[in-house]
Amino acid sequence: MSKRKKNTTPIIIPNLSIVDIAEEGKGVGKAEELVVFVDKAVPGDVLDVKIVRKKKNFAEAVIEKTIVASDLREKPFCNHFGICGGCKWQQMTYEAQLTFKQKSVEAALQRLAKVDTQHMESILGSSENRYYRNKLEFTFSNKRWLDKEDMGVNAEGREMRALGFHVPGRFDKILDIEHCYLQADPSNQIRLAIKDYTLKHQYSFYDLRNHEGALRNLIIRTSSTGEIMVCVVFAYPEEGQVESLMNFIKGQFPQITSLLYIINQKKNDTIFDQEVITYSGRDFIFEQMPLTNGQQVKFKIGVKSFYQTNSAQAYELYRITKEFADFKGNELVYDLYTGAGTIANFVARDVKQVVGVEYVPAAIEDAKFNSELNGITNTLFYAGDMKDILTKDFVMHHGKPDVIITDPPRAGMHPDVVSLLLTIEAEKIVYVSCNAATQARDLALLKEKYRIGRIKPVDMFPHTQHVENVVLLNLIK
């Protein structure tokens, strides 16, 4: 019996109205009962779309023809838009992005926590929506992503080495970046100069499948103080290659204040367990942030340090956190998931004492250093798993906090931590989150003893779906 031929006739949906935008940046429309996610579509568009993947209740599609272009549509400013996964909302005006971020937070809180969002405050947009990041990490690869133009070039004439970002969904393909709008210069000049030098001098770029090659990653950090950190991660360099490249970078960019390298021969890219070698300058840079009283707080940033990547907006996030807490000066504060102690040190001068807890020991060492750097003597920091550190005995030893600030990772707080917060009964909890869904899940539990006082989203990452949200919870008496 002959096999039945698969129907390859494309399915076209005409005149599809785009009514919303999904988290991954795709426009959302509905054709009868079928929800359709359309790549690069914007709410307000009316489109003919072609189905590329179909499931029972939803389909994914691409634009075949634009019937009506949305008023919210904007021409993407980056040549890499649509391939690079970094800025998926560039096709939409920044004002519209803020509107949809506000709606996404509101929907999560209403749906998952049954929170009344009637008095939710307007999202705070980023003053800069280009060149706002202070850290980027690029990947060297011997397997460059090829576009249609590349495919027209004879295979023997193609340059396959690339320095850039992973293509979404492809761990082994790297998009070669010409210009990135995420980090201010000299970031682009440094990356392009390093790529040009290593191509000319026949350095091998890392093979992500076979785990071989000289060059692996490039990390560039900048700060508001004007300092620059560059760290080159090598894998299997040939003799003399490390010295040659590092000497070139030092000579070409004398403004670099921290020039580092790492030899990472593990199967994964993480560097937290790797030795960092200082080639030139210091092994860290300084970042500083204004305080609401006109003073400054400084932070030491190493190549492994966690620090909010949008420096200007990090200040706004912390300012709002402090405003929500409404300190009087005599409070004992617990800062949970304190990281490098940035929030703890930011609020320390406004309270009696801050006790910070964080999982990563190296981050806690940074937090202690940052307190010492700023002459802050009323902070205590502890490293360990939050659910193991934050216990009834811990609270008995340090005292019941008046205010708890919690800024957990995307997964939210462990149920044991939420349970203990309900037992502690601090007067106020200020919950900072980068994931409104997990925040809403935790708020649903905390509502047993707390009422929502204030809610304010903060946009840290323009042209992406990501949004921070700050919620004030007041103990019900």
Short mmCIF file of C-alpha atoms in Angstrom, two decimals:
data_model
loop_
_atom_site.label_atom_id
_atom_site.label_comp_id
_atom_site.label_asym_id
_atom_site.label_seq_id
_atom_site.Cartn_x
_atom_site.Cartn_y
_atom_site.Cartn_z
CA MET A 1 0.00 0.00 0.00
CA SER A 2 1.42 3.40 -0.94
CA LYS A 3 1.95 5.96 1.79
CA ARG A 4 -0.54 8.76 2.01
CA LYS A 5 1.04 12.02 0.85
CA LYS A 6 1.25 14.74 3.45
CA ASN A 7 -0.69 17.87 2.50
CA THR A 8 1.88 20.64 2.03
CA THR A 9 -0.55 23.32 0.89
CA PRO A 10 0.02 26.32 3.17
CA ILE A 11 -2.88 27.37 5.39
CA ILE A 12 -3.59 31.08 5.00
CA ILE A 13 -5.80 32.95 7.46
CA PRO A 14 -7.00 36.21 5.87
CA ASN A 15 -7.76 39.47 7.67
CA LEU A 16 -6.59 38.34 11.09
CA SER A 17 -6.89 41.12 13.68
CA ILE A 18 -4.03 41.26 16.18
CA VAL A 19 -5.49 42.12 19.59
CA ASP A 20 -2.66 41.47 22.06
CA ILE A 21 1.01 40.61 22.35
CA ALA A 22 2.44 37.49 23.97
CA GLU A 23 5.42 37.37 26.30
CA GLU A 24 7.76 36.01 23.65
CA GLY A 25 7.01 39.06 21.50
CA LYS A 26 4.52 37.53 19.08
CA GLY A 27 1.23 39.21 18.23
CA VAL A 28 -1.94 37.40 19.25
CA GLY A 29 -5.06 36.99 17.10
CA LYS A 30 -8.06 34.67 17.12
CA ALA A 31 -9.55 32.84 14.16
CA GLU A 32 -12.83 31.39 15.42
CA GLU A 33 -11.68 29.28 18.42
CA LEU A 34 -8.04 29.05 17.30
CA VAL A 35 -5.54 31.34 19.05
CA VAL A 36 -2.85 32.39 16.58
CA PHE A 37 0.59 33.69 17.57
CA VAL A 38 2.08 35.76 14.75
CA ASP A 39 5.79 36.53 14.57
CA LYS A 40 6.57 40.29 14.45
CA ALA A 41 2.89 41.28 14.56
CA VAL A 42 1.70 44.26 16.61
CA PRO A 43 -1.70 44.81 18.29
CA GLY A 44 -3.85 46.80 15.84
CA ASP A 45 -2.45 45.06 12.75
CA VAL A 46 -4.85 43.37 10.33
CA LEU A 47 -2.94 40.66 8.44
CA ASP A 48 -3.07 37.74 6.11
CA VAL A 49 -0.98 35.12 7.92
CA LYS A 50 0.47 31.73 7.01
CA ILE A 51 0.32 28.91 9.58
CA VAL A 52 3.77 27.35 10.18
CA ARG A 53 2.87 25.18 13.18
CA LYS A 54 -0.51 24.00 14.40
CA LYS A 55 -1.61 22.38 17.64
CA LYS A 56 -5.05 21.57 18.95
CA ASN A 57 -5.83 24.95 20.55
CA PHE A 58 -3.29 27.30 19.02
CA ALA A 59 -1.17 27.92 15.96
CA GLU A 60 2.01 29.82 15.11
CA ALA A 61 2.11 31.94 11.98
CA VAL A 62 4.13 34.42 9.95
CA ILE A 63 2.95 37.53 8.15
CA GLU A 64 2.05 36.98 4.50
CA LYS A 65 0.53 40.40 3.80
CA THR A 66 -0.26 43.52 5.82
CA ILE A 67 -3.82 44.70 5.23
CA VAL A 68 -3.81 47.43 7.91
CA ALA A 69 -0.66 48.46 9.78
CA SER A 70 -1.12 49.24 13.47
CA ASP A 71 -0.64 52.79 14.75
CA LEU A 72 1.58 51.18 17.39
CA ARG A 73 3.96 49.81 14.79
CA GLU A 74 7.48 51.20 14.53
CA LYS A 75 10.39 50.37 12.24
CA PRO A 76 12.96 48.28 14.14
CA PHE A 77 16.22 50.19 14.56
CA CYS A 78 18.54 47.18 14.69
CA ASN A 79 19.71 45.27 11.62
CA HIS A 80 19.71 42.06 13.65
CA PHE A 81 16.05 42.31 14.67
CA GLY A 82 14.09 39.16 13.96
CA ILE A 83 17.10 36.82 14.17
CA CYS A 84 18.73 37.92 17.42
CA GLY A 85 16.45 37.11 20.33
CA GLY A 86 17.51 40.06 22.45
CA CYS A 87 15.00 42.85 21.67
CA LYS A 88 11.81 41.17 20.47
CA TRP A 89 9.51 44.20 20.83
CA GLN A 90 11.40 46.66 18.62
CA GLN A 91 8.58 46.66 16.09
CA MET A 92 6.34 48.41 18.64
CA THR A 93 6.60 51.97 20.01
CA TYR A 94 8.13 52.24 23.46
CA GLU A 95 4.95 53.84 24.83
CA ALA A 96 2.96 50.82 23.63
CA GLN A 97 5.50 48.45 25.18
CA LEU A 98 4.94 50.11 28.55
CA THR A 99 1.17 49.79 28.15
CA PHE A 100 1.37 46.06 27.47
CA LYS A 101 3.86 45.47 30.30
CA GLN A 102 1.47 47.20 32.69
CA LYS A 103 -1.36 45.03 31.38
CA SER A 104 0.67 41.83 31.79
CA VAL A 105 1.45 42.60 35.45
CA GLU A 106 -2.16 43.57 36.09
CA ALA A 107 -3.46 40.38 34.47
CA ALA A 108 -1.10 38.14 36.47
CA LEU A 109 -2.05 39.74 39.79
CA GLN A 110 -5.78 39.60 39.02
CA ARG A 111 -5.80 36.07 37.63
CA LEU A 112 -3.38 34.30 39.97
CA ALA A 113 -3.71 36.25 43.21
CA LYS A 114 -7.19 37.79 42.85
CA VAL A 115 -5.61 41.16 43.67
CA ASP A 116 -7.66 44.31 43.17
CA THR A 117 -5.46 46.32 40.80
CA GLN A 118 -7.76 49.34 40.67
CA HIS A 119 -5.18 51.51 42.45
CA MET A 120 -2.13 50.06 40.70
CA GLU A 121 0.32 52.85 39.84
CA SER A 122 1.56 53.59 36.34
CA ILE A 123 4.64 51.76 35.13
CA LEU A 124 7.89 53.72 35.35
CA GLY A 125 9.57 53.69 31.94
CA SER A 126 13.31 53.68 31.41
CA SER A 127 14.82 57.09 30.67
CA GLU A 128 17.06 55.37 28.11
CA ASN A 129 15.71 52.63 25.88
CA ARG A 130 18.91 52.12 23.89
CA TYR A 131 22.43 51.57 25.23
CA TYR A 132 21.05 51.02 28.73
CA ARG A 133 22.89 47.83 29.76
CA ASN A 134 26.13 47.86 31.75
CA LYS A 135 27.03 44.24 30.96
CA LEU A 136 27.01 42.08 27.83
CA GLU A 137 28.38 38.61 27.22
CA PHE A 138 29.24 37.51 23.69
CA THR A 139 30.06 34.04 22.39
CA PHE A 140 32.81 33.00 19.96
CA SER A 141 31.77 30.18 17.63
CA ASN A 142 33.06 28.38 14.54
CA LYS A 143 29.43 27.96 13.38
CA ARG A 144 28.03 31.29 12.29
CA TRP A 145 24.31 31.66 11.62
CA LEU A 146 23.85 31.98 7.85
CA ASP A 147 21.17 34.21 6.32
CA LYS A 148 19.82 34.05 2.76
CA GLU A 149 22.59 36.31 1.46
CA ASP A 150 25.24 34.06 3.02
CA MET A 151 23.70 30.99 1.44
CA GLY A 152 24.28 32.53 -1.98
CA VAL A 153 28.04 32.61 -1.37
CA ASN A 154 30.15 29.61 -2.35
CA ALA A 155 30.65 27.46 0.75
CA GLU A 156 34.43 27.64 0.42
CA GLY A 157 34.30 31.43 0.53
CA ARG A 158 32.19 31.76 3.67
CA GLU A 159 33.71 32.96 6.93
CA MET A 160 32.09 30.70 9.51
CA ARG A 161 33.63 32.22 12.65
CA ALA A 162 31.32 34.52 14.61
CA LEU A 163 31.33 36.68 17.74
CA GLY A 164 27.87 37.51 18.97
CA PHE A 165 24.72 36.05 20.48
CA HIS A 166 23.04 32.66 20.40
CA VAL A 167 20.21 32.39 17.89
CA PRO A 168 17.02 31.51 19.84
CA GLY A 169 16.46 27.76 19.95
CA ARG A 170 19.94 26.96 18.57
CA PHE A 171 22.65 26.34 21.16
CA ASP A 172 25.28 25.75 18.46
CA LYS A 173 24.58 28.71 16.15
CA ILE A 174 25.88 32.22 16.85
CA LEU A 175 24.65 35.36 15.12
CA ASP A 176 27.63 37.56 14.25
CA ILE A 177 26.83 41.01 15.68
CA GLU A 178 27.77 44.12 13.71
CA HIS A 179 26.27 46.71 16.05
CA CYS A 180 24.45 46.15 19.31
CA TYR A 181 22.19 48.87 20.72
CA LEU A 182 22.18 47.45 24.24
CA GLN A 183 25.51 48.75 25.57
CA ALA A 184 27.13 52.12 24.93
CA ASP A 185 30.47 52.47 23.23
CA PRO A 186 33.26 51.58 23.45
CA SER A 187 31.50 48.20 23.75
CA ASN A 188 30.95 47.80 20.01
CA GLN A 189 34.44 49.05 19.13
CA ILE A 190 36.05 46.64 21.60
CA ARG A 191 34.10 43.63 20.30
CA LEU A 192 34.74 44.43 16.63
CA ALA A 193 38.45 45.11 17.20
CA ILE A 194 38.87 41.81 19.05
CA LYS A 195 37.03 39.93 16.31
CA ASP A 196 39.07 41.60 13.57
CA TYR A 197 42.38 40.86 15.34
CA THR A 198 41.54 37.22 16.02
CA LEU A 199 40.32 36.61 12.46
CA LYS A 200 43.47 38.15 10.98
CA HIS A 201 45.70 36.11 13.28
CA GLN A 202 43.83 32.86 12.64
CA TYR A 203 42.59 32.17 16.16
CA SER A 204 40.21 29.22 16.33
CA PHE A 205 36.72 30.01 17.65
CA TYR A 206 35.00 27.58 19.99
CA ASP A 207 33.17 24.54 18.62
CA LEU A 208 30.08 24.24 20.82
CA ARG A 209 29.48 20.61 19.85
CA ASN A 210 32.99 19.17 19.92
CA HIS A 211 34.31 21.46 22.70
CA GLU A 212 37.49 22.62 21.04
CA GLY A 213 38.95 25.94 19.94
CA ALA A 214 40.88 28.84 21.46
CA LEU A 215 38.27 31.55 22.05
CA ARG A 216 35.07 31.01 24.00
CA ASN A 217 33.42 34.15 25.44
CA LEU A 218 33.84 37.90 25.77
CA ILE A 219 32.39 39.83 28.73
CA ILE A 220 32.24 43.62 28.72
CA ARG A 221 31.11 45.62 31.76
CA THR A 222 30.83 49.40 31.94
CA SER A 223 29.86 51.67 34.82
CA SER A 224 28.43 55.12 35.41
CA THR A 225 31.85 56.10 36.79
CA GLY A 226 33.32 55.62 33.30
CA GLU A 227 35.26 52.48 34.20
CA ILE A 228 35.40 49.54 31.77
CA MET A 229 35.99 45.84 32.38
CA VAL A 230 36.85 43.38 29.60
CA CYS A 231 37.23 39.67 30.25
CA VAL A 232 38.20 37.22 27.51
CA VAL A 233 37.33 33.58 28.18
CA PHE A 234 39.66 31.14 26.41
CA ALA A 235 39.21 27.38 26.09
CA TYR A 236 42.21 25.75 24.36
CA PRO A 237 44.53 28.56 23.22
CA GLU A 238 47.73 27.83 21.38
CA GLU A 239 51.05 28.96 22.81
CA GLY A 240 51.39 32.74 22.82
CA GLN A 241 47.79 33.47 21.81
CA VAL A 242 46.62 34.67 25.23
CA GLU A 243 49.52 37.10 25.66
CA SER A 244 49.23 38.35 22.08
CA LEU A 245 45.49 39.12 22.25
CA MET A 246 45.56 40.62 25.74
CA ASN A 247 48.48 42.85 24.81
CA PHE A 248 46.60 44.01 21.69
CA ILE A 249 43.48 44.89 23.72
CA LYS A 250 45.54 46.76 26.31
CA GLY A 251 47.30 48.81 23.63
CA GLN A 252 44.22 49.48 21.53
CA PHE A 253 41.96 50.48 24.44
CA PRO A 254 44.00 52.14 27.20
CA GLN A 255 40.73 53.32 28.82
CA ILE A 256 40.02 49.77 30.01
CA THR A 257 40.50 49.80 33.79
CA SER A 258 40.08 46.06 34.35
CA LEU A 259 41.47 43.65 31.74
CA LEU A 260 41.00 39.99 32.68
CA TYR A 261 41.05 36.53 31.21
CA ILE A 262 39.85 33.05 32.15
CA ILE A 263 40.79 29.60 30.84
CA ASN A 264 37.54 27.61 30.88
CA GLN A 265 37.80 24.05 29.58
CA LYS A 266 34.55 22.79 31.11
CA LYS A 267 31.66 21.63 28.93
CA ASN A 268 29.54 24.64 30.01
CA ASP A 269 30.06 28.41 29.88
CA THR A 270 29.63 29.20 33.59
CA ILE A 271 32.66 30.93 35.06
CA PHE A 272 31.70 31.03 38.76
CA ASP A 273 34.07 28.16 39.57
CA GLN A 274 36.88 29.43 37.33
CA GLU A 275 40.05 31.32 38.21
CA VAL A 276 40.07 34.92 36.98
CA ILE A 277 43.50 36.22 35.94
CA THR A 278 44.14 39.96 35.95
CA TYR A 279 46.20 40.98 32.93
CA SER A 280 46.05 44.73 33.47
CA GLY A 281 44.51 47.13 35.98
CA ARG A 282 42.25 46.04 38.85
CA ASP A 283 40.18 42.86 39.05
CA PHE A 284 37.03 44.96 39.55
CA ILE A 285 35.38 48.23 38.58
CA PHE A 286 33.36 50.63 40.70
CA GLU A 287 29.71 51.48 40.18
CA GLN A 288 28.00 54.24 42.11
CA MET A 289 24.41 55.15 42.75
CA PRO A 290 22.94 58.37 44.13
CA LEU A 291 21.03 58.16 47.39
CA THR A 292 17.79 60.03 47.94
CA ASN A 293 19.55 62.29 50.49
CA GLY A 294 22.10 63.51 47.93
CA GLN A 295 24.91 61.18 49.01
CA GLN A 296 26.40 58.36 46.93
CA VAL A 297 26.80 54.65 47.55
CA LYS A 298 29.59 52.79 45.74
CA PHE A 299 29.67 49.15 44.68
CA LYS A 300 32.61 46.95 43.75
CA ILE A 301 31.79 44.93 40.63
CA GLY A 302 33.87 41.88 39.70
CA VAL A 303 33.45 39.82 36.55
CA LYS A 304 31.34 37.31 38.54
CA SER A 305 29.36 39.90 40.52
CA PHE A 306 25.61 40.26 40.24
CA TYR A 307 24.50 43.84 39.62
CA GLN A 308 21.36 45.17 37.97
CA THR A 309 22.27 45.58 34.29
CA ASN A 310 20.33 48.84 33.83
CA SER A 311 22.17 51.12 36.27
CA ALA A 312 19.92 54.18 35.96
CA GLN A 313 16.74 52.17 36.32
CA ALA A 314 18.18 50.14 39.20
CA TYR A 315 18.34 53.39 41.16
CA GLU A 316 14.66 54.03 40.40
CA LEU A 317 13.76 50.47 41.46
CA TYR A 318 15.58 50.86 44.77
CA ARG A 319 14.20 54.37 45.31
CA ILE A 320 10.65 53.03 44.92
CA THR A 321 11.46 50.12 47.25
CA LYS A 322 12.64 52.60 49.89
CA GLU A 323 9.62 54.85 49.30
CA PHE A 324 7.22 51.90 49.76
CA ALA A 325 8.98 50.88 53.00
CA ASP A 326 8.62 54.46 54.35
CA PHE A 327 11.41 54.10 56.88
CA LYS A 328 11.37 56.18 60.08
CA GLY A 329 14.98 55.46 61.03
CA ASN A 330 14.67 52.86 63.80
CA GLU A 331 13.68 49.78 61.79
CA LEU A 332 15.26 46.33 61.75
CA VAL A 333 15.15 45.24 58.10
CA TYR A 334 15.61 41.78 56.58
CA ASP A 335 16.80 41.90 52.95
CA LEU A 336 16.11 38.50 51.45
CA TYR A 337 17.93 37.37 48.28
CA THR A 338 20.25 40.32 48.88
CA GLY A 339 22.72 39.47 46.08
CA ALA A 340 25.75 41.74 46.44
CA GLY A 341 23.88 43.75 49.06
CA THR A 342 22.88 46.54 46.71
CA ILE A 343 19.44 47.17 48.23
CA ALA A 344 20.75 46.51 51.75
CA ASN A 345 23.51 49.11 51.39
CA PHE A 346 21.16 51.50 49.58
CA VAL A 347 18.75 51.63 52.54
CA ALA A 348 21.21 51.07 55.42
CA ARG A 349 21.62 54.75 56.34
CA ASP A 350 17.83 55.10 56.72
CA VAL A 351 17.34 52.30 59.26
CA LYS A 352 18.75 50.85 62.48
CA GLN A 353 20.06 47.60 60.97
CA VAL A 354 19.83 45.48 57.80
CA VAL A 355 20.26 41.69 57.81
CA GLY A 356 20.85 40.29 54.32
CA VAL A 357 20.59 36.65 53.20
CA GLU A 358 21.77 35.27 49.87
CA TYR A 359 22.47 31.82 48.40
CA VAL A 360 25.77 32.66 46.63
CA PRO A 361 28.74 32.98 49.06
CA ALA A 362 30.79 35.15 46.65
CA ALA A 363 27.90 37.64 46.44
CA ILE A 364 27.82 37.87 50.24
CA GLU A 365 31.55 38.64 50.29
CA ASP A 366 30.85 41.46 47.80
CA ALA A 367 28.00 42.69 50.02
CA LYS A 368 30.30 42.84 53.06
CA PHE A 369 32.99 44.61 51.05
CA ASN A 370 30.46 47.15 49.74
CA SER A 371 29.34 47.98 53.28
CA GLU A 372 32.95 48.50 54.34
CA LEU A 373 33.65 50.55 51.21
CA ASN A 374 30.87 52.96 52.12
CA GLY A 375 31.58 53.11 55.84
CA ILE A 376 28.32 51.30 56.59
CA THR A 377 28.49 49.45 59.93
CA ASN A 378 24.87 48.42 60.49
CA THR A 379 24.62 45.51 58.02
CA LEU A 380 24.97 41.75 58.58
CA PHE A 381 25.12 39.25 55.74
CA TYR A 382 24.64 35.48 55.64
CA ALA A 383 25.18 32.98 52.82
CA GLY A 384 23.05 29.87 52.34
CA ASP A 385 19.78 28.53 51.02
CA MET A 386 17.02 30.90 52.11
CA LYS A 387 14.72 28.17 53.45
CA ASP A 388 17.61 26.79 55.55
CA ILE A 389 18.97 30.12 56.84
CA LEU A 390 15.72 31.96 57.51
CA THR A 391 14.34 29.92 60.42
CA LYS A 392 12.55 30.68 63.69
CA ASP A 393 15.90 30.41 65.49
CA PHE A 394 17.43 32.93 63.07
CA VAL A 395 14.61 35.38 63.84
CA MET A 396 14.92 34.79 67.59
CA HIS A 397 18.65 35.52 67.37
CA HIS A 398 18.45 38.66 65.22
CA GLY A 399 15.08 39.96 66.31
CA LYS A 400 11.72 40.31 64.63
CA PRO A 401 12.07 42.57 61.56
CA ASP A 402 9.89 45.64 61.17
CA VAL A 403 10.27 45.50 57.38
CA ILE A 404 11.15 42.61 55.07
CA ILE A 405 12.43 43.37 51.58
CA THR A 406 12.41 40.35 49.29
CA ASP A 407 13.77 40.27 45.74
CA PRO A 408 13.77 36.58 44.75
CA PRO A 409 14.83 35.02 41.42
CA ARG A 410 12.27 34.38 38.66
CA ALA A 411 11.05 31.21 40.38
CA GLY A 412 9.78 33.27 43.33
CA MET A 413 10.04 32.27 46.98
CA HIS A 414 10.14 28.72 48.31
CA PRO A 415 6.85 27.76 50.06
CA ASP A 416 8.77 27.29 53.33
CA VAL A 417 10.00 30.90 53.10
CA VAL A 418 6.48 32.20 52.45
CA SER A 419 5.22 30.15 55.39
CA LEU A 420 7.85 31.63 57.70
CA LEU A 421 7.05 35.17 56.55
CA LEU A 422 3.47 34.53 57.64
CA THR A 423 4.80 33.36 61.02
CA ILE A 424 7.17 36.32 61.47
CA GLU A 425 4.39 38.88 60.88
CA ALA A 426 6.61 41.86 60.00
CA GLU A 427 4.65 45.11 59.78
CA LYS A 428 5.57 45.54 56.12
CA ILE A 429 6.88 43.41 53.27
CA VAL A 430 8.20 45.06 50.11
CA TYR A 431 8.21 42.40 47.40
CA VAL A 432 10.37 43.18 44.34
CA SER A 433 9.92 40.73 41.47
CA CYS A 434 11.11 40.14 37.92
CA ASN A 435 8.27 37.67 37.30
CA ALA A 436 4.73 38.85 38.01
CA ALA A 437 3.34 35.30 37.74
CA THR A 438 5.46 33.81 40.53
CA GLN A 439 5.05 37.01 42.54
CA ALA A 440 1.26 36.64 42.22
CA ARG A 441 1.49 33.00 43.37
CA ASP A 442 3.33 34.12 46.52
CA LEU A 443 0.99 37.07 47.10
CA ALA A 444 -1.99 34.70 47.02
CA LEU A 445 -0.48 32.92 50.05
CA LEU A 446 0.62 36.09 51.84
CA LYS A 447 -2.90 37.54 51.56
CA GLU A 448 -3.79 35.31 54.53
CA LYS A 449 -2.25 37.97 56.80
CA TYR A 450 -1.39 40.89 54.52
CA ARG A 451 -3.27 43.39 52.42
CA ILE A 452 -1.82 45.01 49.30
CA GLY A 453 -0.85 48.63 49.93
CA ARG A 454 0.83 49.77 46.69
CA ILE A 455 1.78 48.25 43.34
CA LYS A 456 4.19 49.80 40.83
CA PRO A 457 5.79 48.13 37.78
CA VAL A 458 9.23 49.30 36.67
CA ASP A 459 10.64 48.74 33.18
CA MET A 460 14.25 47.64 33.42
CA PHE A 461 14.55 46.12 29.93
CA PRO A 462 13.08 48.13 27.04
CA HIS A 463 12.17 46.24 23.83
CA THR A 464 11.73 42.99 25.77
CA GLN A 465 8.75 41.46 27.56
CA HIS A 466 10.53 41.57 30.94
CA VAL A 467 9.22 43.85 33.66
CA GLU A 468 9.91 44.33 37.37
CA ASN A 469 7.11 44.88 39.84
CA VAL A 470 7.19 46.30 43.37
CA VAL A 471 4.39 45.47 45.82
CA LEU A 472 3.92 46.80 49.35
CA LEU A 473 2.16 44.46 51.77
CA ASN A 474 0.84 45.72 55.12
CA LEU A 475 0.12 43.39 58.03
CA ILE A 476 -3.60 43.09 58.75
CA LYS A 477 -4.25 43.97 62.37
#
